[in-house]
Short mmCIF file of N, CA and C in Angstrom, two decimals:
data_model
loop_
_atom_site.label_atom_id
_atom_site.label_comp_id
_atom_site.label_asym_id
_atom_site.label_seq_id
_atom_site.Cartn_x
_atom_site.Cartn_y
_atom_site.Cartn_z
N UNK A 178 -61.56 228.99 34.16
CA UNK A 178 -60.32 228.36 33.76
C UNK A 178 -59.70 227.69 34.98
N UNK A 179 -59.25 226.50 34.79
CA UNK A 179 -58.54 225.78 35.85
C UNK A 179 -57.16 225.44 35.33
N UNK A 180 -56.17 225.67 36.13
CA UNK A 180 -54.80 225.37 35.74
C UNK A 180 -54.16 224.55 36.84
N UNK A 181 -53.82 223.32 36.53
CA UNK A 181 -53.13 222.45 37.49
C UNK A 181 -51.65 222.44 37.15
N UNK A 182 -50.84 222.30 38.15
CA UNK A 182 -49.40 222.23 37.93
C UNK A 182 -48.87 220.98 38.63
N UNK A 183 -48.28 220.10 37.84
CA UNK A 183 -47.68 218.91 38.43
C UNK A 183 -46.70 218.29 37.45
N UNK A 184 -45.76 217.58 38.01
CA UNK A 184 -44.78 216.86 37.19
C UNK A 184 -45.39 215.55 36.73
N UNK A 185 -45.09 215.16 35.51
CA UNK A 185 -45.68 213.94 34.95
C UNK A 185 -45.01 212.66 35.45
N UNK A 186 -43.72 212.66 35.53
CA UNK A 186 -43.01 211.42 35.86
C UNK A 186 -42.13 211.61 37.09
N UNK A 187 -42.73 211.46 38.23
CA UNK A 187 -42.02 211.67 39.49
C UNK A 187 -41.13 210.49 39.84
N UNK A 188 -40.12 210.76 40.63
CA UNK A 188 -39.22 209.72 41.11
C UNK A 188 -39.64 209.20 42.48
N UNK A 189 -40.42 209.96 43.22
CA UNK A 189 -40.88 209.53 44.55
C UNK A 189 -41.82 208.34 44.39
N UNK A 190 -41.69 207.38 45.27
CA UNK A 190 -42.58 206.23 45.23
C UNK A 190 -43.16 205.97 46.62
N UNK A 191 -44.37 205.51 46.64
CA UNK A 191 -45.04 205.17 47.89
C UNK A 191 -45.23 203.67 47.97
N UNK A 192 -46.15 203.27 48.82
CA UNK A 192 -46.40 201.84 48.96
C UNK A 192 -47.82 201.58 49.46
N UNK A 193 -48.30 200.38 49.16
CA UNK A 193 -49.58 199.90 49.66
C UNK A 193 -49.32 198.52 50.25
N UNK A 194 -49.77 198.32 51.47
CA UNK A 194 -49.56 197.03 52.12
C UNK A 194 -50.85 196.52 52.74
N UNK A 195 -51.09 195.25 52.58
CA UNK A 195 -52.25 194.60 53.21
C UNK A 195 -52.00 194.59 54.72
N UNK A 196 -53.00 194.95 55.49
CA UNK A 196 -52.84 195.01 56.95
C UNK A 196 -53.60 193.90 57.67
N UNK A 197 -54.43 193.17 56.93
CA UNK A 197 -55.25 192.14 57.56
C UNK A 197 -55.72 191.17 56.50
N UNK A 198 -56.08 189.96 56.92
CA UNK A 198 -56.69 189.03 55.96
C UNK A 198 -58.19 189.29 55.83
N UNK A 199 -58.70 190.26 56.54
CA UNK A 199 -60.10 190.69 56.44
C UNK A 199 -60.21 191.71 55.32
N UNK A 200 -60.92 191.43 54.23
CA UNK A 200 -60.99 192.36 53.10
C UNK A 200 -61.66 193.68 53.42
N UNK A 201 -62.34 193.77 54.56
CA UNK A 201 -62.99 195.02 54.94
C UNK A 201 -62.03 195.99 55.62
N UNK A 202 -60.85 195.51 55.98
CA UNK A 202 -59.86 196.36 56.63
C UNK A 202 -59.03 197.06 55.54
N UNK A 203 -58.96 198.38 55.65
CA UNK A 203 -58.23 199.17 54.65
C UNK A 203 -56.74 198.84 54.65
N UNK A 204 -56.12 198.92 53.49
CA UNK A 204 -54.68 198.71 53.44
C UNK A 204 -53.94 199.92 54.00
N UNK A 205 -52.67 199.74 54.31
CA UNK A 205 -51.82 200.85 54.73
C UNK A 205 -51.27 201.50 53.47
N UNK A 206 -51.63 202.75 53.25
CA UNK A 206 -51.19 203.47 52.05
C UNK A 206 -50.24 204.58 52.49
N UNK A 207 -49.06 204.59 51.91
CA UNK A 207 -48.07 205.64 52.17
C UNK A 207 -47.75 206.30 50.83
N UNK A 208 -48.29 207.48 50.62
CA UNK A 208 -48.12 208.15 49.32
C UNK A 208 -46.68 208.57 49.09
N UNK A 209 -46.03 209.08 50.11
CA UNK A 209 -44.63 209.48 50.03
C UNK A 209 -44.39 210.56 48.97
N UNK A 210 -45.39 211.45 48.80
CA UNK A 210 -45.27 212.54 47.82
C UNK A 210 -44.04 213.39 48.11
N UNK A 211 -43.37 213.81 47.08
CA UNK A 211 -42.26 214.76 47.15
C UNK A 211 -41.13 214.31 48.07
N UNK A 212 -40.86 213.03 48.08
CA UNK A 212 -39.75 212.52 48.89
C UNK A 212 -38.42 212.57 48.12
N UNK A 213 -38.48 212.86 46.84
CA UNK A 213 -37.29 212.96 46.00
C UNK A 213 -36.99 214.44 45.73
N UNK A 214 -35.73 214.84 45.89
CA UNK A 214 -35.34 216.25 45.72
C UNK A 214 -35.66 216.78 44.32
N UNK A 215 -35.46 215.95 43.30
CA UNK A 215 -35.76 216.37 41.92
C UNK A 215 -37.26 216.65 41.77
N UNK A 216 -38.09 215.84 42.39
CA UNK A 216 -39.54 216.05 42.34
C UNK A 216 -39.92 217.38 42.97
N UNK A 217 -39.26 217.71 44.07
CA UNK A 217 -39.54 218.98 44.75
C UNK A 217 -39.19 220.14 43.82
N UNK A 218 -38.02 220.11 43.21
CA UNK A 218 -37.61 221.19 42.30
C UNK A 218 -38.57 221.35 41.13
N UNK A 219 -38.93 220.24 40.51
CA UNK A 219 -39.83 220.29 39.34
C UNK A 219 -41.21 220.79 39.76
N UNK A 220 -41.71 220.32 40.88
CA UNK A 220 -43.03 220.73 41.35
C UNK A 220 -43.07 222.22 41.65
N UNK A 221 -42.06 222.73 42.35
CA UNK A 221 -42.02 224.16 42.64
C UNK A 221 -41.97 224.98 41.35
N UNK A 222 -41.18 224.53 40.38
CA UNK A 222 -41.08 225.24 39.10
C UNK A 222 -42.42 225.22 38.36
N UNK A 223 -43.12 224.09 38.35
CA UNK A 223 -44.40 224.03 37.62
C UNK A 223 -45.45 224.92 38.27
N UNK A 224 -45.45 224.99 39.59
CA UNK A 224 -46.42 225.88 40.27
C UNK A 224 -46.11 227.33 39.94
N UNK A 225 -44.84 227.69 39.93
CA UNK A 225 -44.47 229.07 39.60
C UNK A 225 -44.86 229.42 38.16
N UNK A 226 -44.68 228.49 37.25
CA UNK A 226 -45.08 228.73 35.85
C UNK A 226 -46.59 228.93 35.76
N UNK A 227 -47.35 228.08 36.45
CA UNK A 227 -48.82 228.22 36.43
C UNK A 227 -49.24 229.56 37.02
N UNK A 228 -48.65 229.96 38.13
CA UNK A 228 -48.99 231.25 38.75
C UNK A 228 -48.63 232.41 37.83
N UNK A 229 -47.48 232.32 37.17
CA UNK A 229 -47.07 233.38 36.24
C UNK A 229 -48.02 233.46 35.05
N UNK A 230 -48.52 232.33 34.60
CA UNK A 230 -49.46 232.30 33.48
C UNK A 230 -50.77 232.97 33.87
N UNK A 231 -51.29 232.61 35.01
CA UNK A 231 -52.58 233.15 35.47
C UNK A 231 -52.50 234.65 35.71
N UNK A 232 -51.36 235.13 36.21
CA UNK A 232 -51.22 236.55 36.55
C UNK A 232 -50.57 237.37 35.44
N UNK A 233 -50.35 236.79 34.28
CA UNK A 233 -49.71 237.50 33.17
C UNK A 233 -50.60 238.63 32.67
N UNK A 234 -49.99 239.72 32.20
CA UNK A 234 -50.78 240.84 31.67
C UNK A 234 -51.78 240.42 30.59
N UNK A 235 -51.42 239.45 29.78
CA UNK A 235 -52.33 239.00 28.71
C UNK A 235 -53.61 238.38 29.26
N UNK A 236 -53.59 237.94 30.49
CA UNK A 236 -54.78 237.33 31.10
C UNK A 236 -55.72 238.36 31.73
N UNK A 237 -55.26 239.59 31.94
CA UNK A 237 -56.07 240.60 32.62
C UNK A 237 -57.42 240.86 31.96
N UNK A 238 -57.51 240.92 30.62
CA UNK A 238 -58.83 241.15 30.02
C UNK A 238 -59.84 240.03 30.31
N UNK A 239 -59.36 238.85 30.64
CA UNK A 239 -60.24 237.73 30.93
C UNK A 239 -60.71 237.73 32.39
N UNK A 240 -60.18 238.64 33.18
CA UNK A 240 -60.52 238.76 34.59
C UNK A 240 -60.31 237.45 35.34
N UNK A 241 -59.22 236.79 34.99
CA UNK A 241 -58.85 235.55 35.67
C UNK A 241 -58.20 235.92 36.99
N UNK A 242 -58.52 235.17 38.03
CA UNK A 242 -57.88 235.42 39.31
C UNK A 242 -57.33 234.13 39.88
N UNK A 243 -56.22 234.27 40.54
CA UNK A 243 -55.58 233.11 41.15
C UNK A 243 -56.24 232.84 42.49
N UNK A 244 -56.75 231.63 42.66
CA UNK A 244 -57.41 231.25 43.90
C UNK A 244 -56.43 230.54 44.84
N UNK A 245 -55.59 229.71 44.28
CA UNK A 245 -54.62 228.98 45.10
C UNK A 245 -53.33 228.80 44.31
N UNK A 246 -52.19 228.85 44.91
CA UNK A 246 -52.00 229.10 46.34
C UNK A 246 -52.28 230.56 46.66
N UNK A 247 -53.13 230.79 47.62
CA UNK A 247 -53.44 232.15 48.04
C UNK A 247 -52.58 232.53 49.23
N UNK A 248 -52.20 233.75 49.27
CA UNK A 248 -51.40 234.29 50.37
C UNK A 248 -50.12 233.49 50.63
N UNK A 249 -49.57 232.90 49.58
CA UNK A 249 -48.30 232.19 49.68
C UNK A 249 -47.33 232.88 48.73
N UNK A 250 -46.18 233.24 49.22
CA UNK A 250 -45.16 233.86 48.40
C UNK A 250 -44.55 232.78 47.51
N UNK A 251 -44.86 232.83 46.21
CA UNK A 251 -44.37 231.78 45.32
C UNK A 251 -42.87 231.85 45.10
N UNK A 252 -42.22 232.90 45.61
CA UNK A 252 -40.76 232.97 45.53
C UNK A 252 -40.10 232.35 46.75
N UNK A 253 -40.87 232.03 47.77
CA UNK A 253 -40.36 231.43 48.99
C UNK A 253 -40.51 229.91 48.90
N UNK A 254 -39.40 229.21 48.64
CA UNK A 254 -39.44 227.75 48.47
C UNK A 254 -40.11 227.05 49.63
N UNK A 255 -39.75 227.40 50.85
CA UNK A 255 -40.28 226.72 52.02
C UNK A 255 -41.79 226.91 52.15
N UNK A 256 -42.26 228.14 51.94
CA UNK A 256 -43.70 228.43 52.05
C UNK A 256 -44.48 227.71 50.95
N UNK A 257 -43.96 227.75 49.74
CA UNK A 257 -44.64 227.10 48.62
C UNK A 257 -44.65 225.58 48.79
N UNK A 258 -43.56 225.04 49.27
CA UNK A 258 -43.50 223.59 49.50
C UNK A 258 -44.45 223.19 50.63
N UNK A 259 -44.53 223.99 51.68
CA UNK A 259 -45.46 223.69 52.78
C UNK A 259 -46.90 223.71 52.27
N UNK A 260 -47.23 224.68 51.42
CA UNK A 260 -48.58 224.74 50.84
C UNK A 260 -48.83 223.50 49.97
N UNK A 261 -47.85 223.14 49.17
CA UNK A 261 -47.98 221.98 48.29
C UNK A 261 -48.20 220.70 49.09
N UNK A 262 -47.45 220.53 50.15
CA UNK A 262 -47.60 219.33 50.99
C UNK A 262 -48.97 219.30 51.68
N UNK A 263 -49.49 220.48 52.02
CA UNK A 263 -50.79 220.55 52.71
C UNK A 263 -51.96 220.33 51.77
N UNK A 264 -51.84 220.80 50.52
CA UNK A 264 -52.99 220.78 49.62
C UNK A 264 -52.81 219.92 48.37
N UNK A 265 -51.63 219.41 48.14
CA UNK A 265 -51.38 218.59 46.96
C UNK A 265 -52.17 217.29 47.01
N UNK A 266 -52.48 216.77 45.85
CA UNK A 266 -53.22 215.51 45.76
C UNK A 266 -52.88 214.82 44.46
N UNK A 267 -53.38 213.62 44.28
CA UNK A 267 -53.14 212.90 43.03
C UNK A 267 -53.96 213.54 41.92
N UNK A 268 -53.70 213.12 40.71
CA UNK A 268 -54.46 213.65 39.58
C UNK A 268 -55.54 212.68 39.11
N UNK A 269 -55.96 211.83 39.99
CA UNK A 269 -57.12 210.96 39.79
C UNK A 269 -56.96 209.89 38.71
N UNK A 270 -55.76 209.63 38.28
CA UNK A 270 -55.53 208.58 37.30
C UNK A 270 -54.43 207.65 37.81
N UNK A 271 -54.68 206.95 38.92
CA UNK A 271 -53.63 206.10 39.45
C UNK A 271 -53.29 204.95 38.51
N UNK A 272 -52.03 204.74 38.34
CA UNK A 272 -51.53 203.64 37.51
C UNK A 272 -50.30 203.04 38.20
N UNK A 273 -49.71 202.05 37.57
CA UNK A 273 -48.44 201.46 37.98
C UNK A 273 -48.49 200.68 39.29
N UNK A 274 -49.65 200.32 39.79
CA UNK A 274 -49.70 199.58 41.05
C UNK A 274 -49.56 198.07 40.84
N UNK A 275 -49.78 197.60 39.62
CA UNK A 275 -49.60 196.17 39.27
C UNK A 275 -48.79 196.09 37.98
N UNK A 276 -47.64 196.69 38.00
CA UNK A 276 -46.78 196.83 36.83
C UNK A 276 -46.61 195.54 36.02
N UNK A 277 -46.67 195.68 34.69
CA UNK A 277 -46.42 194.56 33.81
C UNK A 277 -44.92 194.50 33.50
N UNK A 278 -44.35 193.30 33.51
CA UNK A 278 -42.95 193.15 33.16
C UNK A 278 -42.36 191.89 33.75
N UNK A 279 -41.04 191.81 33.65
CA UNK A 279 -40.33 190.64 34.16
C UNK A 279 -39.38 190.98 35.30
N UNK A 280 -39.24 192.24 35.62
CA UNK A 280 -38.32 192.65 36.68
C UNK A 280 -38.92 192.34 38.06
N UNK A 281 -38.15 192.45 39.12
CA UNK A 281 -38.64 192.09 40.46
C UNK A 281 -39.85 192.91 40.94
N UNK A 282 -40.06 194.11 40.40
CA UNK A 282 -41.20 194.94 40.81
C UNK A 282 -42.47 194.64 40.00
N UNK A 283 -42.36 193.82 38.97
CA UNK A 283 -43.50 193.52 38.11
C UNK A 283 -44.48 192.58 38.81
N UNK A 284 -45.76 192.85 38.62
CA UNK A 284 -46.83 192.04 39.21
C UNK A 284 -47.42 191.08 38.18
N UNK A 285 -47.52 191.53 36.92
CA UNK A 285 -48.10 190.67 35.87
C UNK A 285 -47.11 190.50 34.73
N UNK A 286 -47.26 189.39 33.99
CA UNK A 286 -46.40 189.14 32.84
C UNK A 286 -47.03 189.78 31.59
N UNK A 287 -46.43 189.52 30.42
CA UNK A 287 -46.92 190.15 29.19
C UNK A 287 -48.26 189.59 28.71
N UNK A 288 -48.80 188.58 29.39
CA UNK A 288 -50.14 188.08 29.09
C UNK A 288 -51.11 188.43 30.24
N UNK A 289 -50.66 189.37 31.08
CA UNK A 289 -51.47 189.94 32.16
C UNK A 289 -51.74 188.97 33.31
N UNK A 290 -50.98 187.87 33.36
CA UNK A 290 -51.13 186.89 34.44
C UNK A 290 -50.32 187.35 35.65
N UNK A 291 -50.94 187.27 36.81
CA UNK A 291 -50.25 187.66 38.04
C UNK A 291 -49.16 186.63 38.33
N UNK A 292 -47.94 187.12 38.52
CA UNK A 292 -46.82 186.23 38.82
C UNK A 292 -47.11 185.41 40.08
N UNK A 293 -46.99 184.11 39.98
CA UNK A 293 -47.12 183.24 41.14
C UNK A 293 -48.54 182.83 41.49
N UNK A 294 -49.53 183.31 40.76
CA UNK A 294 -50.93 182.94 41.04
C UNK A 294 -51.57 182.40 39.77
N UNK A 295 -52.03 181.17 39.81
CA UNK A 295 -52.67 180.56 38.66
C UNK A 295 -54.09 181.08 38.50
N UNK A 296 -54.47 181.48 37.29
CA UNK A 296 -55.85 181.84 36.98
C UNK A 296 -56.23 183.27 37.31
N UNK A 297 -55.29 184.11 37.67
CA UNK A 297 -55.62 185.51 37.99
C UNK A 297 -54.87 186.45 37.05
N UNK A 298 -55.63 187.36 36.44
CA UNK A 298 -55.04 188.37 35.55
C UNK A 298 -55.47 189.75 36.03
N UNK A 299 -54.71 190.73 35.65
CA UNK A 299 -55.07 192.14 35.89
C UNK A 299 -55.10 192.81 34.53
N UNK A 300 -56.20 193.47 34.23
CA UNK A 300 -56.36 194.11 32.91
C UNK A 300 -56.96 195.49 33.08
N UNK A 301 -56.19 196.39 33.67
CA UNK A 301 -56.64 197.77 33.81
C UNK A 301 -55.41 198.69 33.78
N UNK A 302 -55.61 199.96 34.05
CA UNK A 302 -54.52 200.93 33.96
C UNK A 302 -53.40 200.66 34.96
N UNK A 303 -53.65 199.87 35.97
CA UNK A 303 -52.61 199.61 36.97
C UNK A 303 -51.43 198.83 36.41
N UNK A 304 -51.59 198.18 35.26
CA UNK A 304 -50.48 197.40 34.70
C UNK A 304 -49.49 198.25 33.92
N UNK A 305 -49.84 199.51 33.64
CA UNK A 305 -48.92 200.37 32.89
C UNK A 305 -47.64 200.53 33.68
N UNK A 306 -46.49 200.20 33.08
CA UNK A 306 -45.24 200.28 33.82
C UNK A 306 -44.75 201.71 34.03
N UNK A 307 -45.20 202.64 33.20
CA UNK A 307 -44.84 204.06 33.35
C UNK A 307 -46.05 204.92 33.01
N UNK A 308 -46.00 206.16 33.48
CA UNK A 308 -47.07 207.11 33.27
C UNK A 308 -47.16 207.54 31.81
N UNK A 309 -48.36 207.60 31.27
CA UNK A 309 -48.55 208.15 29.93
C UNK A 309 -48.55 209.67 30.04
N UNK A 310 -48.36 210.35 28.94
CA UNK A 310 -48.36 211.82 28.96
C UNK A 310 -49.75 212.39 28.77
N UNK A 311 -50.73 211.56 28.63
CA UNK A 311 -52.10 212.04 28.44
C UNK A 311 -53.05 211.30 29.36
N UNK A 312 -54.31 211.48 29.09
CA UNK A 312 -55.34 210.82 29.87
C UNK A 312 -55.19 209.31 29.76
N UNK A 313 -55.56 208.59 30.79
CA UNK A 313 -55.38 207.13 30.80
C UNK A 313 -56.55 206.37 30.18
N UNK A 314 -57.59 207.07 29.75
CA UNK A 314 -58.77 206.37 29.22
C UNK A 314 -58.43 205.53 27.99
N UNK A 315 -57.81 206.12 26.98
CA UNK A 315 -57.50 205.37 25.75
C UNK A 315 -56.57 204.18 26.02
N UNK A 316 -55.48 204.37 26.77
CA UNK A 316 -54.64 203.20 27.05
C UNK A 316 -55.38 202.11 27.84
N UNK A 317 -56.28 202.50 28.75
CA UNK A 317 -57.04 201.50 29.51
C UNK A 317 -57.96 200.71 28.58
N UNK A 318 -58.57 201.38 27.63
CA UNK A 318 -59.42 200.69 26.64
C UNK A 318 -58.56 199.71 25.82
N UNK A 319 -57.38 200.16 25.42
CA UNK A 319 -56.49 199.30 24.63
C UNK A 319 -56.09 198.06 25.43
N UNK A 320 -55.81 198.25 26.72
CA UNK A 320 -55.47 197.11 27.58
C UNK A 320 -56.62 196.12 27.60
N UNK A 321 -57.84 196.60 27.74
CA UNK A 321 -59.01 195.73 27.73
C UNK A 321 -59.16 195.00 26.41
N UNK A 322 -58.94 195.71 25.30
CA UNK A 322 -59.04 195.09 23.98
C UNK A 322 -57.99 194.00 23.80
N UNK A 323 -56.78 194.23 24.27
CA UNK A 323 -55.72 193.22 24.17
C UNK A 323 -55.97 192.06 25.14
N UNK A 324 -56.58 192.35 26.30
CA UNK A 324 -56.79 191.32 27.32
C UNK A 324 -57.88 190.32 26.92
N UNK A 325 -58.91 190.79 26.23
CA UNK A 325 -60.05 189.93 25.90
C UNK A 325 -59.62 188.64 25.20
N UNK A 326 -58.84 188.70 24.10
CA UNK A 326 -58.45 187.43 23.46
C UNK A 326 -57.52 186.60 24.33
N UNK A 327 -56.70 187.25 25.18
CA UNK A 327 -55.83 186.47 26.07
C UNK A 327 -56.64 185.66 27.07
N UNK A 328 -57.68 186.27 27.59
CA UNK A 328 -58.54 185.57 28.55
C UNK A 328 -59.29 184.44 27.85
N UNK A 329 -59.79 184.71 26.65
CA UNK A 329 -60.51 183.68 25.89
C UNK A 329 -59.58 182.53 25.53
N UNK A 330 -58.35 182.84 25.12
CA UNK A 330 -57.37 181.79 24.79
C UNK A 330 -57.07 180.94 26.00
N UNK A 331 -57.00 181.56 27.17
CA UNK A 331 -56.69 180.84 28.40
C UNK A 331 -57.84 180.00 28.90
N UNK A 332 -59.07 180.32 28.47
CA UNK A 332 -60.26 179.60 28.94
C UNK A 332 -60.52 178.32 28.17
N UNK A 333 -59.86 178.17 27.03
CA UNK A 333 -60.11 177.01 26.17
C UNK A 333 -59.41 175.79 26.72
#
């Protein structure tokens, strides 16, 4: 059994910046995890709930054991937050990096065209303006299905 604990819709935001005109040079990525106080509170609460679930008496017959956070007092905010900062990671479904919309943070319009660039569209999970509550596979497929006729219409 694996139990992950994380907040779905965080307020903390990071950034990605191009560092060179050489495409082989990596961009500067600043994750900025847990920079918002509300995110810290929610994250600590979700970890405590996961730990309580794993260690609940009802789980004893299954011989489930908590592997991480190990040797961290889950009642100590500072210790738990330090562990989270050291071992926390993304949930492997990055989205929202090329947000669709009309506001100043939007990268593509409602036809998936990149603002300010002729002939370039983005048609993947990065255009989702907010996090879905489930896996991103189905929404990414839907984006592709909607994008196909837009691209064909634009090619005529």
